[in-house]
Amino acid sequence: MKNKYSVFSLIKNALSYHENWQRAWKDPTPKKEYDAVIVGGGGHGLATAYYLAKKHNMNNIAVVEKGWIGGGNTGRNTTIIRSNYLWDASAGLYDHALKIWEGLSQELNYNVMFSQRGVMNLAHNLQDVRDLKRRTHANRLNGIDAVYLSTEEVKKFCPIINTSPDIRYPVLGGTLQRRAGTARHDAVAWGYARGADAMGVDIIQNCEVKGIKRNGDSVEGIETTKGFIKTKKVGVVAAGHSSVIANMAGLRLPLESKPLQALVSEPVKPIIDTVVMSNAVHAYVSQSDKGELVIGAGTDDYVSYTQKGSHQIVEGTLNAILELYPIFSRMRMLRQWGGIVDICPDASPILSKTSIKGLYFNCGWGTGGFKATPGSGDLFAHTIANDEPHKLNAAFNLNRFVSGDLVDEHGAAAVAH
Amino acid sequence: MFLINCPYCGERDQQEFKAGGEAHIERPKQPTELSDDEWAEYLFMRKNIKGVQFERWNHAHGCRKWFNMVRDTSNDEIKAIYKMGEKPPTQ
């Protein structure tokens, strides 16, 4: 039984110099057999395990992670959460996640620092204006809060933006989703891990999958660096390495893995109290609670698993940032890093069964998976437990690349993927 | 970020180039007879290898010619570069 985190537990543990806190999750050795194994201990994988245990009573399950939990893209993204997607299928998927975010800290008894500070997307040319207006209307028809802002309203909402008409990419307007915002990405992984662990889920770190054992068209288990684990259901949530796992099972996926970069500045006093995204120039800015500017850049165009991207990508992003926010011109950047994102041809994710019985994939989140973490876990757990997709993720099946029924969010979403 | 030895122009900065994805995907000879599965395989499915991969690149801000590259995607090391139509090197 997990001790509940509260102000009383904080005081109690302060009196004993914080030396008696209970472990948030165990460090088990793998059992011989599980009812299901989740490959990948990032936010999506841990959320999947959490909802499998919580909503589908599957407690004899494990999450295997080749490194440490939350050490991949969960700890590398820019923590933006929003649901203002154009198409109905995407709106349903991402808003499902946003609704779970709104009560997640309470549900997990773990502060994920979800902050609904709003996300503003800027328009820099006439086509942007048309696209953003269209998306605002589509969002409202789907019950998602969205407003279109004029240049003056953008300036009022975020005064440090340079709205001068004579800059290279002038601000012609923008959209605002007030329910959107950010969360503490590590806390999401840790909160789900603690919640899943409390319900009996084994979280096995430093355990890399080396092979998937098949018996004809069904899964029999996985080979790992900690030995063979027998299981009839394998849910793969391996982000940039999804194709690597798929190849082990003899499958091909419509994915390309590319480096996506982000960087943070030195910490400063509060200066920007919202999230501003600018898809035309690939510049995304928010400020963390520590005071660092969190800046997202674009992807490189070649396949790479190196977790580092090209310098000119960062340079281009910072050029745009400096033009939009001249006030940042003397700030110094503290750290820069890359994560490997798995991009689908239609820039929409795959949460799907496969041609192999008992093998499920949750991948293709590309450059924007963090925001969907709770919804993705919930819907993928449903798909694994019932061997059928939930109606909200039915459109995100692998077969759409055969039928042609794509969910084309490329350029349609609020961000150029 | 790395240097690429264009077979026509010599060594140039990678930012002059545009990656064109997996190489040697042959266009179906008889498209009218292809099933939907085969179309999906041709259009969308990719090897996306972590390791040595064969790719197409274009010297977009240079001679604008296409060529092939063998590159290790786990460390971005370029193993070989050869022109379109030439036989890929054996590993």
Coordinates of C-alpha atoms in Angstrom, one line a residue:
Chain A
M1 CA 0.0 0.0 0.0
K2 CA 1.3 3.4 -1.0
N3 CA 1.4 6.2 1.6
K4 CA -0.7 9.1 0.4
Y5 CA 1.2 12.3 -0.3
S6 CA -0.2 15.2 1.6
V7 CA 0.8 18.2 3.6
F8 CA 0.8 16.0 6.7
S9 CA 3.1 13.4 5.1
L10 CA 5.4 16.3 4.2
I11 CA 5.5 17.6 7.8
K12 CA 6.0 14.1 9.2
N13 CA 8.9 13.4 6.8
A14 CA 10.4 16.8 7.4
L15 CA 10.7 15.9 11.1
S16 CA 12.8 12.9 10.2
Y17 CA 15.0 14.8 7.8
H18 CA 13.2 13.3 4.7
E19 CA 15.1 10.0 5.3
N20 CA 12.0 7.8 5.6
W21 CA 10.0 8.5 2.5
Q22 CA 8.6 5.3 1.0
R23 CA 10.0 4.2 -2.4
A24 CA 7.7 5.5 -5.1
W25 CA 8.1 2.3 -7.1
K26 CA 9.8 -1.1 -6.6
D27 CA 12.7 -2.5 -8.5
P28 CA 11.5 -6.0 -9.3
T29 CA 13.2 -8.9 -11.1
P30 CA 11.0 -10.0 -14.0
K31 CA 8.6 -12.9 -13.5
K32 CA 8.6 -15.8 -15.9
E33 CA 5.2 -14.9 -17.3
Y34 CA 2.8 -11.9 -17.4
D35 CA -0.7 -11.4 -18.9
A36 CA 0.7 -8.4 -20.8
V37 CA 4.0 -6.6 -21.2
I38 CA 4.4 -3.0 -22.2
V39 CA 7.6 -2.3 -24.1
G40 CA 8.8 1.3 -23.2
G41 CA 8.7 3.0 -19.9
G42 CA 8.0 6.6 -21.0
G43 CA 4.8 8.5 -20.1
H44 CA 2.7 6.7 -22.7
G45 CA 3.9 3.2 -21.7
L46 CA 3.5 3.8 -18.0
A47 CA 0.1 5.4 -18.5
T48 CA -1.0 2.4 -20.5
A49 CA 0.1 0.1 -17.7
Y50 CA -1.7 2.3 -15.1
Y51 CA -5.0 2.2 -17.0
L52 CA -4.7 -1.5 -17.8
A53 CA -4.5 -2.2 -14.0
K54 CA -7.0 0.5 -13.0
K55 CA -9.7 0.1 -15.6
H56 CA -9.3 -3.4 -16.9
N57 CA -8.1 -5.3 -13.8
M58 CA -5.0 -6.5 -15.5
N59 CA -2.6 -6.5 -12.6
N60 CA -0.2 -9.2 -13.6
I61 CA 1.6 -7.0 -16.1
A62 CA 5.0 -5.5 -16.6
V63 CA 6.6 -2.4 -18.2
V64 CA 10.1 -3.1 -19.6
E65 CA 12.3 -0.1 -20.3
K66 CA 15.8 -0.3 -21.8
G67 CA 17.1 2.8 -19.8
W68 CA 15.4 4.5 -16.9
I69 CA 11.7 5.5 -16.9
G70 CA 10.9 8.8 -18.5
G71 CA 14.5 9.1 -19.8
G72 CA 13.5 9.2 -23.5
N73 CA 11.2 11.7 -25.2
T74 CA 9.1 12.1 -22.0
G75 CA 12.1 14.0 -20.5
R76 CA 13.0 15.7 -23.7
N77 CA 9.9 17.5 -24.9
T78 CA 8.8 21.1 -24.4
T79 CA 5.8 20.0 -22.2
I80 CA 3.1 21.7 -24.3
I81 CA -0.4 20.5 -23.9
R82 CA -3.2 21.5 -26.2
S83 CA -6.1 19.9 -28.2
N84 CA -6.8 22.4 -31.0
Y85 CA -6.4 20.0 -33.9
L86 CA -8.3 20.4 -37.1
W87 CA -9.8 17.0 -37.9
D88 CA -12.6 15.4 -35.9
A89 CA -10.6 12.3 -35.2
S90 CA -7.7 14.2 -33.8
A91 CA -9.8 16.6 -31.9
G92 CA -11.5 13.7 -30.2
L93 CA -8.2 12.0 -29.3
Y94 CA -6.4 15.1 -28.0
D95 CA -9.3 16.6 -26.1
H96 CA -9.9 13.2 -24.4
A97 CA -6.3 13.6 -23.1
L98 CA -6.8 17.2 -22.1
K99 CA -9.9 16.3 -20.1
I100 CA -7.8 13.7 -18.2
W101 CA -5.0 16.2 -17.6
E102 CA -7.4 18.5 -15.9
G103 CA -7.9 16.0 -13.0
L104 CA -4.6 14.0 -13.2
S105 CA -2.7 15.4 -10.2
Q106 CA -5.7 14.6 -7.9
E107 CA -6.2 11.2 -9.5
L108 CA -2.5 10.2 -9.2
N109 CA -2.0 11.9 -5.9
Y110 CA 1.1 13.3 -7.6
N111 CA 1.6 16.9 -8.6
V112 CA 2.2 16.9 -12.3
M113 CA 2.1 20.7 -12.2
F114 CA -0.5 21.0 -15.0
S115 CA -0.8 24.7 -15.7
Q116 CA -3.6 25.9 -18.0
R117 CA -1.7 29.0 -19.0
G118 CA -3.1 29.0 -22.6
V119 CA -1.4 28.2 -25.9
M120 CA -1.3 30.9 -28.6
N121 CA -0.5 30.0 -32.2
L122 CA 0.7 32.9 -34.4
A123 CA -0.2 33.6 -38.0
H124 CA 2.5 35.1 -40.1
N125 CA 1.1 35.2 -43.6
L126 CA -2.4 35.3 -45.3
Q127 CA -2.5 31.5 -45.7
D128 CA -1.7 31.1 -41.9
V129 CA -4.6 33.5 -41.2
R130 CA -7.1 31.5 -43.3
D131 CA -5.8 28.2 -41.9
L132 CA -6.0 29.3 -38.3
K133 CA -9.5 30.8 -38.7
R134 CA -10.7 27.6 -40.3
R135 CA -9.1 25.6 -37.4
T136 CA -10.7 27.9 -34.8
H137 CA -14.2 27.2 -36.3
A138 CA -13.5 23.5 -36.6
N139 CA -12.4 23.4 -32.9
R140 CA -15.5 25.1 -31.8
L141 CA -17.8 22.8 -33.7
N142 CA -16.0 20.0 -31.8
G143 CA -16.5 21.6 -28.4
I144 CA -12.9 22.7 -28.0
D145 CA -12.3 26.2 -26.8
A146 CA -10.6 28.4 -29.4
V147 CA -10.6 32.0 -30.2
Y148 CA -9.1 33.9 -33.1
L149 CA -7.1 37.0 -32.0
S150 CA -6.2 40.1 -34.0
T151 CA -2.7 41.4 -34.0
E152 CA -3.7 43.9 -31.3
E153 CA -5.2 41.2 -29.2
V154 CA -2.1 39.1 -29.6
K155 CA 0.0 42.0 -28.3
K156 CA -2.4 42.5 -25.4
F157 CA -2.3 38.8 -24.4
C158 CA 1.5 38.6 -24.7
P159 CA 3.0 42.2 -24.6
I160 CA 6.6 41.1 -25.3
I161 CA 5.9 40.0 -28.8
N162 CA 7.1 42.3 -31.5
T163 CA 4.0 43.1 -33.6
S164 CA 5.7 45.6 -35.8
P165 CA 4.5 45.2 -39.4
D166 CA 7.9 45.5 -40.9
I167 CA 9.6 42.4 -39.5
R168 CA 10.4 39.4 -41.7
Y169 CA 7.5 37.4 -40.4
P170 CA 4.9 39.9 -39.1
V171 CA 2.3 38.8 -36.7
L172 CA -1.0 39.0 -38.6
G173 CA -3.1 37.3 -35.8
G174 CA -3.3 34.2 -33.8
T175 CA -5.4 31.6 -32.1
L176 CA -5.7 31.0 -28.4
Q177 CA -6.8 27.9 -26.5
R178 CA -7.1 28.9 -22.9
R179 CA -7.5 25.4 -21.5
A180 CA -4.2 24.5 -23.0
G181 CA -0.9 24.8 -21.2
T182 CA 2.1 22.9 -19.8
A183 CA 2.9 20.2 -17.2
R184 CA 6.0 18.9 -15.6
H185 CA 7.1 16.1 -17.9
D186 CA 9.1 14.0 -15.4
A187 CA 6.4 14.1 -12.9
V188 CA 4.0 12.6 -15.4
A189 CA 6.2 9.5 -15.8
W190 CA 6.9 9.3 -12.1
G191 CA 3.2 9.8 -11.1
Y192 CA 2.0 7.0 -13.5
A193 CA 4.9 4.7 -12.4
R194 CA 4.0 5.2 -8.7
G195 CA 0.3 4.6 -9.5
A196 CA 0.9 1.5 -11.6
D197 CA 3.3 0.1 -9.1
A198 CA 0.8 0.5 -6.3
M199 CA -1.6 -1.7 -8.3
G200 CA 1.0 -4.5 -8.7
V201 CA 2.5 -3.6 -12.1
D202 CA 6.2 -4.6 -12.3
I203 CA 8.3 -1.7 -13.7
I204 CA 11.5 -3.3 -14.9
Q205 CA 14.2 -0.8 -15.9
N206 CA 17.5 -1.4 -17.7
C207 CA 15.8 -4.2 -19.5
E208 CA 16.1 -4.0 -23.3
V209 CA 14.0 -6.0 -25.7
K210 CA 16.1 -8.1 -28.0
G211 CA 13.5 -10.1 -29.9
I212 CA 9.8 -10.9 -30.1
K213 CA 9.0 -14.6 -30.1
R214 CA 6.1 -15.6 -32.4
N215 CA 4.2 -18.9 -32.8
G216 CA 2.8 -18.5 -36.3
D217 CA 0.7 -15.5 -36.1
S218 CA 0.6 -15.0 -32.4
V219 CA 3.0 -13.5 -29.8
E220 CA 4.5 -15.9 -27.3
G221 CA 6.9 -13.7 -25.5
I222 CA 9.8 -11.3 -25.6
E223 CA 13.6 -11.9 -25.4
T224 CA 15.2 -9.3 -23.1
T225 CA 18.6 -8.5 -21.6
K226 CA 17.1 -9.9 -18.4
G227 CA 15.9 -13.2 -20.0
F228 CA 12.9 -14.5 -21.8
I229 CA 9.5 -13.3 -20.6
K230 CA 6.4 -15.3 -21.6
T231 CA 3.3 -13.3 -22.5
K232 CA 0.4 -13.4 -24.9
K233 CA 0.1 -9.6 -25.2
V234 CA 2.8 -7.2 -26.1
G235 CA 2.1 -3.4 -26.3
V236 CA 4.9 -1.5 -27.9
V237 CA 5.2 2.1 -26.9
A238 CA 8.8 2.8 -28.0
A239 CA 8.5 6.1 -29.8
G240 CA 11.6 6.7 -32.1
H241 CA 12.6 3.0 -31.7
S242 CA 9.2 1.6 -32.8
S243 CA 10.5 0.5 -36.2
V244 CA 13.4 -1.3 -34.4
I245 CA 11.0 -3.4 -32.4
A246 CA 8.7 -3.9 -35.4
N247 CA 11.6 -5.3 -37.4
M248 CA 12.1 -7.9 -34.6
A249 CA 8.6 -9.1 -35.3
G250 CA 9.0 -9.0 -39.0
L251 CA 6.7 -6.0 -39.5
R252 CA 7.3 -2.8 -41.3
L253 CA 5.8 0.5 -40.1
P254 CA 5.1 3.7 -42.0
L255 CA 7.5 5.6 -39.8
E256 CA 10.7 7.7 -40.1
S257 CA 12.7 8.5 -37.0
K258 CA 14.2 11.9 -36.9
P259 CA 15.9 14.2 -34.4
L260 CA 13.8 16.9 -32.9
Q261 CA 15.6 19.6 -30.8
A262 CA 14.8 21.8 -27.9
L263 CA 16.8 24.1 -25.7
V264 CA 16.5 26.1 -22.5
S265 CA 17.9 29.4 -21.4
E266 CA 19.4 30.5 -18.2
P267 CA 16.6 31.1 -15.6
V268 CA 15.1 34.6 -15.4
K269 CA 12.2 36.3 -13.6
P270 CA 8.7 35.6 -14.9
I271 CA 8.4 37.3 -18.4
I272 CA 6.1 35.1 -20.4
D273 CA 3.1 33.6 -18.7
T274 CA 1.7 31.6 -21.6
V275 CA 2.9 29.3 -24.4
V276 CA 3.5 30.9 -27.8
M277 CA 3.9 28.7 -30.9
S278 CA 4.8 29.9 -34.3
N279 CA 4.6 27.2 -36.9
A280 CA 5.7 29.1 -39.9
V281 CA 9.1 29.9 -38.3
H282 CA 9.3 26.8 -36.1
A283 CA 9.7 28.6 -32.8
Y284 CA 7.9 27.6 -29.6
V285 CA 8.4 29.4 -26.3
S286 CA 7.2 29.0 -22.8
Q287 CA 8.8 29.6 -19.4
S288 CA 9.3 26.9 -16.8
D289 CA 8.6 27.3 -13.2
K290 CA 12.3 27.5 -12.6
G291 CA 12.4 30.5 -14.9
E292 CA 14.1 29.0 -17.9
L293 CA 12.7 29.8 -21.4
V294 CA 11.8 26.4 -22.9
I295 CA 12.3 26.6 -26.6
G296 CA 11.3 24.0 -29.2
A297 CA 12.8 23.8 -32.6
G298 CA 12.1 21.8 -35.7
T299 CA 13.2 18.3 -36.9
D300 CA 16.0 17.5 -39.2
D301 CA 14.9 16.0 -42.5
Y302 CA 17.0 12.8 -42.4
V303 CA 16.6 9.6 -40.4
S304 CA 18.8 9.5 -37.4
Y305 CA 18.9 7.8 -34.0
T306 CA 21.6 10.0 -32.6
Q307 CA 19.6 12.2 -30.2
K308 CA 21.3 15.2 -31.5
G309 CA 20.3 17.5 -34.3
S310 CA 21.9 19.9 -36.7
H311 CA 23.1 23.3 -35.5
Q312 CA 21.4 25.3 -38.3
I313 CA 18.0 24.1 -37.0
V314 CA 18.6 25.7 -33.7
E315 CA 20.1 28.7 -35.3
G316 CA 17.0 29.2 -37.5
T317 CA 14.7 28.9 -34.5
L318 CA 16.7 31.4 -32.4
N319 CA 16.7 33.8 -35.3
A320 CA 12.9 33.7 -35.3
I321 CA 12.7 33.9 -31.6
L322 CA 14.9 37.0 -31.5
E323 CA 12.9 38.7 -34.2
L324 CA 9.6 38.0 -32.4
Y325 CA 10.9 38.7 -28.9
P326 CA 13.7 41.3 -29.1
I327 CA 13.8 41.4 -25.3
F328 CA 15.5 38.0 -25.3
S329 CA 18.4 39.2 -27.4
R330 CA 21.0 39.1 -24.6
M331 CA 19.8 35.9 -23.0
R332 CA 22.2 32.9 -22.9
M333 CA 21.2 29.4 -23.7
L334 CA 22.0 26.8 -21.0
R335 CA 21.3 23.4 -22.6
Q336 CA 20.3 22.0 -25.9
W337 CA 19.3 18.4 -26.7
G338 CA 17.6 16.2 -29.2
G339 CA 15.0 13.4 -29.0
I340 CA 14.2 10.9 -31.7
V341 CA 10.6 11.2 -32.9
D342 CA 8.8 8.7 -35.0
I343 CA 6.9 10.5 -37.8
C344 CA 4.0 9.1 -39.8
P345 CA 3.3 10.2 -43.3
D346 CA 0.1 11.9 -42.2
A347 CA 1.6 13.2 -38.9
S348 CA -1.0 11.4 -36.9
P349 CA -0.3 8.6 -34.4
I350 CA -0.9 4.8 -34.6
L351 CA -2.7 3.1 -31.7
S352 CA -3.5 -0.2 -33.3
K353 CA -3.6 -3.9 -33.4
T354 CA -1.3 -5.5 -36.0
S355 CA -1.4 -8.5 -38.3
I356 CA 0.2 -10.5 -35.4
K357 CA -2.2 -11.5 -32.7
G358 CA -1.3 -10.1 -29.3
L359 CA 1.0 -7.5 -30.7
Y360 CA -0.1 -3.9 -30.4
F361 CA 1.7 -0.6 -31.4
N362 CA 1.3 2.8 -30.0
C363 CA 3.6 5.0 -32.1
G364 CA 3.9 7.7 -34.7
W365 CA 3.3 10.5 -32.2
G366 CA 6.0 12.4 -34.0
T367 CA 6.7 15.9 -32.7
G368 CA 3.7 16.1 -30.4
G369 CA 3.1 13.1 -28.2
F370 CA 3.6 14.5 -24.7
K371 CA 0.2 16.3 -24.7
A372 CA -1.6 13.1 -25.4
T373 CA 0.1 11.0 -22.7
P374 CA -3.0 10.3 -20.4
G375 CA -5.4 9.8 -23.3
S376 CA -3.0 7.7 -25.3
G377 CA -2.4 5.4 -22.2
D378 CA -6.2 5.1 -21.6
L379 CA -7.1 4.3 -25.2
F380 CA -4.2 2.0 -25.7
A381 CA -5.0 0.1 -22.5
H382 CA -8.6 -0.3 -23.8
T383 CA -7.2 -1.6 -27.2
I384 CA -5.0 -4.2 -25.5
A385 CA -7.5 -5.3 -22.9
N386 CA -10.4 -5.8 -25.4
D387 CA -8.3 -6.6 -28.4
E388 CA -10.5 -3.9 -30.1
P389 CA -9.8 -0.2 -30.4
H390 CA -11.9 2.4 -28.5
K391 CA -14.1 4.5 -30.7
L392 CA -11.7 7.5 -30.1
N393 CA -8.7 5.7 -31.5
A394 CA -10.4 3.6 -34.1
A395 CA -9.4 6.0 -36.9
F396 CA -5.7 5.7 -35.8
N397 CA -5.3 2.2 -37.0
L398 CA -2.4 0.8 -39.0
N399 CA -4.8 -0.2 -41.8
R400 CA -5.4 3.4 -42.7
F401 CA -2.2 3.3 -44.8
V402 CA -3.8 0.5 -46.9
S403 CA -7.4 1.9 -47.1
G404 CA -6.2 5.5 -47.7
D405 CA -8.3 6.9 -44.9
L406 CA -5.5 9.0 -43.5
V407 CA -5.9 11.6 -40.7
D408 CA -3.9 14.2 -42.4
E409 CA -2.8 16.6 -39.7
H410 CA 0.4 17.6 -41.7
G411 CA 0.1 21.4 -41.8
A412 CA -3.5 21.2 -40.6
A413 CA -2.6 21.0 -37.0
A414 CA -1.6 24.1 -35.1
V415 CA 2.0 23.3 -35.8
A416 CA 4.0 22.3 -38.9
H417 CA 5.2 18.8 -38.1
Chain B
M1 CA 25.3 18.0 -38.7
F2 CA 28.0 16.6 -40.9
L3 CA 29.9 17.1 -44.1
I4 CA 28.7 15.4 -47.3
N5 CA 31.0 14.6 -50.2
C6 CA 28.8 15.4 -53.2
P7 CA 29.9 13.2 -56.1
Y8 CA 29.7 16.2 -58.4
C9 CA 30.8 19.1 -56.2
G10 CA 33.0 17.6 -53.5
E11 CA 32.8 18.1 -49.7
R12 CA 30.0 20.5 -48.6
D13 CA 28.1 21.3 -45.4
Q14 CA 25.1 19.1 -44.8
Q15 CA 22.8 22.1 -44.7
E16 CA 23.2 22.5 -48.5
F17 CA 21.5 19.1 -48.9
K18 CA 18.0 17.7 -48.7
A19 CA 17.4 14.2 -47.5
G20 CA 15.2 12.1 -49.8
G21 CA 14.5 9.1 -47.7
E22 CA 15.1 5.4 -48.2
A23 CA 16.8 4.5 -51.5
H24 CA 16.2 1.7 -54.0
I25 CA 12.4 1.6 -53.5
E26 CA 11.4 0.5 -57.0
R27 CA 8.3 2.0 -58.6
P28 CA 5.9 -0.8 -59.3
K29 CA 6.3 -2.0 -62.9
Q30 CA 2.6 -2.6 -63.4
P31 CA 0.7 -0.2 -61.1
T32 CA -2.7 -1.2 -62.3
E33 CA -2.3 -4.7 -61.0
L34 CA -1.1 -3.7 -57.5
S35 CA -3.3 -4.6 -54.5
D36 CA -4.0 -2.0 -51.8
D37 CA -1.6 -3.8 -49.5
E38 CA 1.2 -3.6 -52.1
W39 CA 0.5 0.1 -52.7
A40 CA 0.7 0.8 -48.9
E41 CA 4.0 -1.1 -48.8
Y42 CA 5.4 0.9 -51.7
L43 CA 4.1 4.3 -50.6
F44 CA 4.3 4.3 -46.9
M45 CA 6.2 1.4 -45.3
R46 CA 9.8 2.1 -44.5
K47 CA 12.7 0.1 -43.1
N48 CA 13.7 3.1 -40.9
I49 CA 16.8 1.2 -39.8
K50 CA 18.9 2.0 -36.8
G51 CA 22.2 1.2 -38.3
V52 CA 23.5 1.1 -41.8
Q53 CA 20.8 2.4 -44.2
F54 CA 20.7 3.2 -48.0
E55 CA 19.4 6.7 -48.7
R56 CA 18.8 9.2 -51.4
W57 CA 20.1 12.8 -51.0
N58 CA 19.8 15.9 -53.1
H59 CA 22.3 18.7 -53.3
A60 CA 19.4 21.2 -53.2
H61 CA 21.5 24.3 -52.6
G62 CA 24.3 23.3 -54.9
C63 CA 24.3 21.3 -58.2
R64 CA 20.7 20.1 -57.4
K65 CA 21.6 16.5 -58.5
W66 CA 20.4 13.4 -56.7
F67 CA 22.8 10.7 -55.4
N68 CA 22.8 7.8 -53.0
M69 CA 24.4 7.5 -49.7
V70 CA 25.1 4.6 -47.3
R71 CA 24.9 6.0 -43.7
D72 CA 24.9 4.6 -40.2
T73 CA 21.8 6.2 -38.6
S74 CA 23.0 5.3 -35.1
N75 CA 26.0 7.7 -35.3
D76 CA 25.5 9.6 -38.6
E77 CA 28.7 8.2 -40.1
I78 CA 28.7 8.2 -43.9
K79 CA 30.0 4.9 -45.2
A80 CA 29.7 5.4 -49.0
I81 CA 28.3 7.8 -51.6
Y82 CA 27.5 6.7 -55.2
K83 CA 25.7 8.2 -58.1
M84 CA 22.2 7.4 -59.2
G85 CA 22.1 4.3 -61.4
E86 CA 25.3 2.9 -60.0
K87 CA 25.3 -0.4 -58.2
P88 CA 25.1 0.0 -54.4
P89 CA 28.3 -1.1 -52.6
T90 CA 28.1 -4.4 -50.8
Q91 CA 28.8 -4.1 -47.1

